[in-house]
Amino acid sequence: MYKKAFSLAEVVFSVGCSVSETRNFRSSVAGGKISNRNLKLVQEQNSRIIRYKRAFTLSEVLIVLMVIGLLSAMTIPALITKYQKIVTVNKLKIEYGKFASLITRSVTDNGSPSSWITEFENINNASEKSNLIAEKYIIPYISGDVYPFKQYEYGTLWSLGGKEGFFAYYHTGRPYRIKNGTIFQFSITQNNTPVLLLDIDNKITNNRVGKDVFMFVINSENNRLEPMGSNFSQNVLKGIDKDRWCKPPECKKPEWLSGWEACNKDNTNRYGGAFCTALIVQNGWKIPNDYPW
């Protein structure tokens, strides 16, 4: 006893047909002939099967496209921002390493930065003094050509909160561009602290502190290049301690400066964002989730 195997034509024909029609068709196939009527039935059944394969309507396609668009609008900007943060941190780390190394070499050859400042103490103009120190003790240790910007050639530098920064106008030192496109500026503050600004995105306009411009100081105790504010806690760096957001004589100058330099999007003064570098470094060279990007 065995089960009879049916041909493809028999299977196609039998779907949706009556029992008698199916038997007649099988007899015709077995006899080696198919009548015109049976052939027509096969064609009709094929058409019936094809009609069962329903396509998407235009409204369904539009709904799917709309959902895809919404998902893209929500996820793609976040992915782009995440990528930009990774690129920024990687480049910042590389440039910081280069300048930290050259400062160390210059200190080894020429003594502490305090002696650099003492050498030019008779010069009252802070910008001129900063330029002379940079040209004698920093630029010679940079490999490749160094391009000095002309007056106002380097565009406006914005603080983190959106207020124009004073150092864009050469009050405290001339910006220079090195071979790989990075821009740096060396300056001496009123309390004789050597400050180094690094602009890592190769642009000369619309630069913002804490996003593409980062601030460092040369520590007078160990003569090393360190992020500005590295000795403060993260609460101070983020500007959470609001009592530091004050001016003399209400508070002492160190507290005043630490509040004004905080890495906080609400910090609209010209120093705002100077502590962002220290915040990134203290977070293990990663931009925190609550970082004011």
CSV table of C-alpha atoms in Angstrom, one decimal:
chain,number,residue,atom,x,y,z
A,1,MET,CA,0.0,0.0,0.0
A,2,TYR,CA,1.5,3.3,-1.0
A,3,LYS,CA,0.4,7.0,-1.1
A,4,LYS,CA,0.0,8.3,-4.6
A,5,ALA,CA,2.1,11.4,-5.3
A,6,PHE,CA,0.2,14.2,-7.1
A,7,SER,CA,1.7,16.4,-9.9
A,8,LEU,CA,2.1,20.2,-9.5
A,9,ALA,CA,-0.8,20.8,-11.9
A,10,GLU,CA,-3.1,18.5,-9.9
A,11,VAL,CA,-2.2,20.4,-6.7
A,12,VAL,CA,-2.8,23.8,-8.2
A,13,PHE,CA,-6.0,22.7,-9.8
A,14,SER,CA,-7.4,21.0,-6.7
A,15,VAL,CA,-7.1,24.2,-4.5
A,16,GLY,CA,-10.6,25.7,-4.3
A,17,CYS,CA,-12.2,23.2,-6.8
A,18,SER,CA,-14.9,20.7,-6.2
A,19,VAL,CA,-14.2,17.0,-5.6
A,20,SER,CA,-15.8,16.0,-9.0
A,21,GLU,CA,-13.8,18.6,-10.9
A,22,THR,CA,-10.6,17.4,-9.2
A,23,ARG,CA,-11.3,13.8,-10.1
A,24,ASN,CA,-12.1,14.6,-13.7
A,25,PHE,CA,-8.9,16.6,-14.0
A,26,ARG,CA,-6.8,13.8,-12.5
A,27,SER,CA,-8.4,11.3,-15.0
A,28,SER,CA,-7.4,13.6,-17.9
A,29,VAL,CA,-3.9,13.9,-16.7
A,30,ALA,CA,-3.6,10.1,-16.3
A,31,GLY,CA,-5.0,9.6,-19.8
A,32,GLY,CA,-2.4,11.9,-21.2
A,33,LYS,CA,-4.8,14.6,-22.3
A,34,ILE,CA,-6.3,17.7,-20.8
A,35,SER,CA,-9.5,19.2,-22.2
A,36,ASN,CA,-9.9,22.9,-22.9
A,37,ARG,CA,-12.4,23.1,-20.1
A,38,ASN,CA,-9.9,21.6,-17.6
A,39,LEU,CA,-7.2,23.9,-18.9
A,40,LYS,CA,-9.4,26.9,-18.4
A,41,LEU,CA,-10.1,25.8,-14.8
A,42,VAL,CA,-6.4,25.6,-14.1
A,43,GLN,CA,-5.9,29.1,-15.4
A,44,GLU,CA,-8.8,30.4,-13.4
A,45,GLN,CA,-7.4,28.8,-10.2
A,46,ASN,CA,-4.0,30.2,-10.8
A,47,SER,CA,-5.5,33.7,-11.1
A,48,ARG,CA,-7.4,33.0,-7.9
A,49,ILE,CA,-4.2,32.1,-6.0
A,50,ILE,CA,-2.4,35.2,-7.3
A,51,ARG,CA,-5.2,37.4,-6.0
A,52,TYR,CA,-4.6,36.0,-2.5
A,53,LYS,CA,-1.0,37.6,-2.5
A,54,ARG,CA,-2.2,41.0,-1.4
A,55,ALA,CA,0.3,44.0,-1.8
A,56,PHE,CA,0.7,46.9,0.7
A,57,THR,CA,-1.5,49.9,0.2
A,58,LEU,CA,-0.1,53.4,-0.3
A,59,SER,CA,-1.3,54.5,3.2
A,60,GLU,CA,0.5,51.5,4.8
A,61,VAL,CA,3.7,52.4,3.0
A,62,LEU,CA,3.4,56.0,4.1
A,63,ILE,CA,2.9,55.0,7.7
A,64,VAL,CA,6.0,52.7,7.6
A,65,LEU,CA,8.1,55.5,6.1
A,66,MET,CA,6.8,58.0,8.7
A,67,VAL,CA,7.7,55.6,11.6
A,68,ILE,CA,11.2,55.1,10.1
A,69,GLY,CA,11.6,58.9,9.7
A,70,LEU,CA,10.6,59.5,13.3
A,71,LEU,CA,13.0,56.8,14.6
A,72,SER,CA,15.8,58.3,12.5
A,73,ALA,CA,15.1,61.8,13.8
A,74,MET,CA,15.3,60.6,17.4
A,75,THR,CA,18.4,58.4,17.0
A,76,ILE,CA,20.7,59.9,14.3
A,77,PRO,CA,21.3,63.3,16.1
A,78,ALA,CA,22.2,61.4,19.3
A,79,LEU,CA,24.6,59.2,17.4
A,80,ILE,CA,26.2,62.1,15.7
A,81,THR,CA,26.7,64.0,19.0
A,82,LYS,CA,28.2,60.9,20.6
A,83,TYR,CA,30.6,60.5,17.7
A,84,GLN,CA,31.6,64.2,17.9
A,85,LYS,CA,32.3,63.9,21.6
A,86,ILE,CA,34.5,60.9,21.0
A,87,VAL,CA,36.5,62.7,18.3
A,88,THR,CA,36.8,65.8,20.4
A,89,VAL,CA,38.1,64.0,23.4
A,90,ASN,CA,40.6,61.9,21.4
A,91,LYS,CA,42.0,65.0,19.7
A,92,LEU,CA,42.1,67.0,22.9
A,93,LYS,CA,44.0,64.2,24.6
A,94,ILE,CA,46.6,64.0,21.8
A,95,GLU,CA,47.2,67.8,21.7
A,96,TYR,CA,47.4,68.0,25.4
A,97,GLY,CA,50.0,65.3,25.4
A,98,LYS,CA,52.1,67.2,22.8
A,99,PHE,CA,52.0,70.5,24.6
A,100,ALA,CA,52.6,69.0,28.0
A,101,SER,CA,55.7,67.2,26.6
A,102,LEU,CA,57.1,70.4,25.0
A,103,ILE,CA,56.5,72.4,28.2
A,104,THR,CA,58.4,69.8,30.2
A,105,ARG,CA,61.3,69.9,27.7
A,106,SER,CA,61.4,73.7,27.8
A,107,VAL,CA,61.4,73.7,31.6
A,108,THR,CA,64.3,71.2,31.6
A,109,ASP,CA,66.3,73.5,29.3
A,110,ASN,CA,65.3,76.9,30.5
A,111,GLY,CA,64.1,76.6,34.1
A,112,SER,CA,60.7,77.2,35.6
A,113,PRO,CA,58.0,79.4,33.9
A,114,SER,CA,58.3,81.8,36.8
A,115,SER,CA,61.8,82.6,35.6
A,116,TRP,CA,60.4,83.2,32.1
A,117,ILE,CA,58.0,85.8,33.5
A,118,THR,CA,60.7,87.4,35.6
A,119,GLU,CA,62.9,87.9,32.5
A,120,PHE,CA,60.2,90.1,31.0
A,121,GLU,CA,58.9,91.7,34.2
A,122,ASN,CA,59.8,95.2,33.0
A,123,ILE,CA,57.3,94.9,30.1
A,124,ASN,CA,53.9,96.3,31.3
A,125,ASN,CA,51.9,95.3,28.3
A,126,ALA,CA,50.6,91.8,29.1
A,127,SER,CA,50.0,90.8,25.5
A,128,GLU,CA,53.5,91.8,24.4
A,129,LYS,CA,55.0,90.0,27.4
A,130,SER,CA,53.0,86.8,26.6
A,131,ASN,CA,54.1,86.9,23.0
A,132,LEU,CA,57.8,87.2,23.9
A,133,ILE,CA,57.6,84.3,26.3
A,134,ALA,CA,55.8,82.1,23.7
A,135,GLU,CA,58.3,82.9,21.0
A,136,LYS,CA,61.3,82.2,23.2
A,137,TYR,CA,60.2,79.3,25.4
A,138,ILE,CA,57.4,77.5,23.6
A,139,ILE,CA,57.5,77.9,19.8
A,140,PRO,CA,61.1,76.6,19.4
A,141,TYR,CA,59.9,73.3,20.9
A,142,ILE,CA,57.1,72.9,18.3
A,143,SER,CA,57.9,70.7,15.3
A,144,GLY,CA,57.1,72.2,11.9
A,145,ASP,CA,56.1,75.7,10.9
A,146,VAL,CA,54.1,78.0,13.3
A,147,TYR,CA,51.9,80.6,11.8
A,148,PRO,CA,51.2,83.8,13.9
A,149,PHE,CA,47.8,85.3,13.3
A,150,LYS,CA,47.5,89.0,12.4
A,151,GLN,CA,45.5,91.4,14.6
A,152,TYR,CA,41.8,90.3,14.7
A,153,GLU,CA,42.5,87.5,12.1
A,154,TYR,CA,41.5,84.9,14.6
A,155,GLY,CA,37.7,85.3,14.9
A,156,THR,CA,35.5,85.8,17.9
A,157,LEU,CA,35.9,83.3,20.7
A,158,TRP,CA,32.7,82.6,22.6
A,159,SER,CA,32.4,81.5,26.2
A,160,LEU,CA,30.3,78.4,27.0
A,161,GLY,CA,27.3,80.5,27.9
A,162,GLY,CA,27.4,82.5,24.7
A,163,LYS,CA,29.3,85.6,25.8
A,164,GLU,CA,32.2,86.9,23.8
A,165,GLY,CA,35.6,86.0,25.3
A,166,PHE,CA,38.2,88.7,25.8
A,167,PHE,CA,41.2,86.7,24.6
A,168,ALA,CA,39.9,86.7,21.0
A,169,TYR,CA,41.2,90.3,20.8
A,170,TYR,CA,44.8,89.8,21.8
A,171,HIS,CA,44.5,91.4,25.2
A,172,THR,CA,46.6,88.5,26.6
A,173,GLY,CA,48.6,87.0,23.8
A,174,ARG,CA,48.7,86.2,20.1
A,175,PRO,CA,47.1,83.0,18.7
A,176,TYR,CA,49.4,80.8,16.6
A,177,ARG,CA,48.5,77.9,14.2
A,178,ILE,CA,50.8,74.8,14.2
A,179,LYS,CA,51.4,72.4,11.3
A,180,ASN,CA,48.4,70.1,12.0
A,181,GLY,CA,46.0,73.0,12.2
A,182,THR,CA,45.7,73.2,16.0
A,183,ILE,CA,45.6,76.8,17.3
A,184,PHE,CA,47.2,77.8,20.6
A,185,GLN,CA,47.6,80.9,22.6
A,186,PHE,CA,49.9,81.5,25.5
A,187,SER,CA,49.1,84.3,28.0
A,188,ILE,CA,50.1,85.6,31.4
A,189,THR,CA,47.3,86.5,33.8
A,190,GLN,CA,47.3,89.4,36.2
A,191,ASN,CA,48.5,87.1,39.0
A,192,ASN,CA,51.4,85.8,36.7
A,193,THR,CA,49.8,82.5,36.0
A,194,PRO,CA,50.9,81.0,32.6
A,195,VAL,CA,47.7,80.0,30.7
A,196,LEU,CA,47.6,77.9,27.5
A,197,LEU,CA,44.5,77.9,25.2
A,198,LEU,CA,44.1,75.1,22.7
A,199,ASP,CA,41.7,75.3,19.8
A,200,ILE,CA,41.5,71.8,18.3
A,201,ASP,CA,39.0,72.0,15.5
A,202,ASN,CA,41.1,74.1,13.0
A,203,LYS,CA,38.4,76.8,12.7
A,204,ILE,CA,39.1,80.5,13.2
A,205,THR,CA,35.5,81.6,13.7
A,206,ASN,CA,32.6,80.6,16.0
A,207,ASN,CA,34.8,78.8,18.5
A,208,ARG,CA,33.3,78.0,21.9
A,209,VAL,CA,35.2,77.3,25.1
A,210,GLY,CA,34.5,73.8,26.3
A,211,LYS,CA,33.5,72.5,22.9
A,212,ASP,CA,36.4,73.1,20.6
A,213,VAL,CA,38.6,75.4,22.7
A,214,PHE,CA,40.1,74.2,26.0
A,215,MET,CA,42.1,75.9,28.8
A,216,PHE,CA,45.2,74.8,30.6
A,217,VAL,CA,47.6,76.3,33.1
A,218,ILE,CA,51.2,75.7,34.0
A,219,ASN,CA,51.3,74.6,37.7
A,220,SER,CA,53.8,76.8,39.5
A,221,GLU,CA,54.4,74.0,42.0
A,222,ASN,CA,55.4,71.2,39.6
A,223,ASN,CA,55.9,73.2,36.4
A,224,ARG,CA,53.6,70.9,34.5
A,225,LEU,CA,50.8,71.7,32.1
A,226,GLU,CA,47.4,70.9,33.7
A,227,PRO,CA,43.7,71.5,32.9
A,228,MET,CA,42.5,74.8,34.4
A,229,GLY,CA,40.7,74.1,37.6
A,230,SER,CA,42.1,70.6,38.1
A,231,ASN,CA,42.5,71.2,41.9
A,232,PHE,CA,38.7,71.8,42.3
A,233,SER,CA,36.0,69.3,43.0
A,234,GLN,CA,33.4,68.4,40.3
A,235,ASN,CA,30.8,70.5,42.0
A,236,VAL,CA,32.9,73.5,41.6
A,237,LEU,CA,33.9,72.6,38.1
A,238,LYS,CA,30.2,72.2,37.1
A,239,GLY,CA,29.2,75.4,38.9
A,240,ILE,CA,26.8,73.6,41.3
A,241,ASP,CA,28.2,75.6,44.2
A,242,LYS,CA,26.3,78.7,43.3
A,243,ASP,CA,27.7,80.7,46.2
A,244,ARG,CA,30.9,80.9,44.2
A,245,TRP,CA,29.1,82.9,41.5
A,246,CYS,CA,29.9,86.3,43.0
A,247,LYS,CA,32.2,89.2,42.6
A,248,PRO,CA,34.5,91.0,45.0
A,249,PRO,CA,34.1,92.4,47.6
A,250,GLU,CA,31.3,90.0,48.4
A,251,CYS,CA,33.7,87.0,48.0
A,252,LYS,CA,37.4,86.5,47.6
A,253,LYS,CA,38.9,86.6,44.1
A,254,PRO,CA,39.7,82.8,43.9
A,255,GLU,CA,36.1,82.0,44.6
A,256,TRP,CA,34.9,84.6,42.2
A,257,LEU,CA,37.1,83.2,39.4
A,258,SER,CA,36.1,79.6,40.1
A,259,GLY,CA,32.4,80.5,39.8
A,260,TRP,CA,32.9,82.5,36.6
A,261,GLU,CA,34.9,79.8,35.0
A,262,ALA,CA,32.5,76.9,35.7
A,263,CYS,CA,31.6,74.4,33.0
A,264,ASN,CA,27.9,75.3,33.1
A,265,LYS,CA,25.6,76.2,30.2
A,266,ASP,CA,24.0,79.0,32.3
A,267,ASN,CA,27.4,80.6,32.9
A,268,THR,CA,27.2,83.5,30.5
A,269,ASN,CA,30.3,85.5,31.6
A,270,ARG,CA,33.4,85.7,29.4
A,271,TYR,CA,35.3,83.1,31.4
A,272,GLY,CA,32.5,80.5,31.2
A,273,GLY,CA,33.7,77.0,30.3
A,274,ALA,CA,37.3,77.3,31.3
A,275,PHE,CA,36.9,74.4,33.8
A,276,CYS,CA,35.4,72.1,31.1
A,277,THR,CA,38.8,70.6,30.4
A,278,ALA,CA,39.4,69.6,34.0
A,279,LEU,CA,35.9,68.1,34.1
A,280,ILE,CA,36.6,65.9,31.1
A,281,VAL,CA,40.0,64.7,32.6
A,282,GLN,CA,38.5,64.0,36.0
A,283,ASN,CA,35.9,61.9,34.3
A,284,GLY,CA,38.5,59.6,32.9
A,285,TRP,CA,38.9,61.5,29.5
A,286,LYS,CA,35.2,61.1,28.8
A,287,ILE,CA,32.6,63.8,28.3
A,288,PRO,CA,30.0,63.2,31.1
A,289,ASN,CA,26.4,62.7,30.2
A,290,ASP,CA,25.4,66.0,31.8
A,291,TYR,CA,28.1,67.9,30.0
A,292,PRO,CA,26.8,71.2,28.5
A,293,TRP,CA,27.7,70.2,24.9
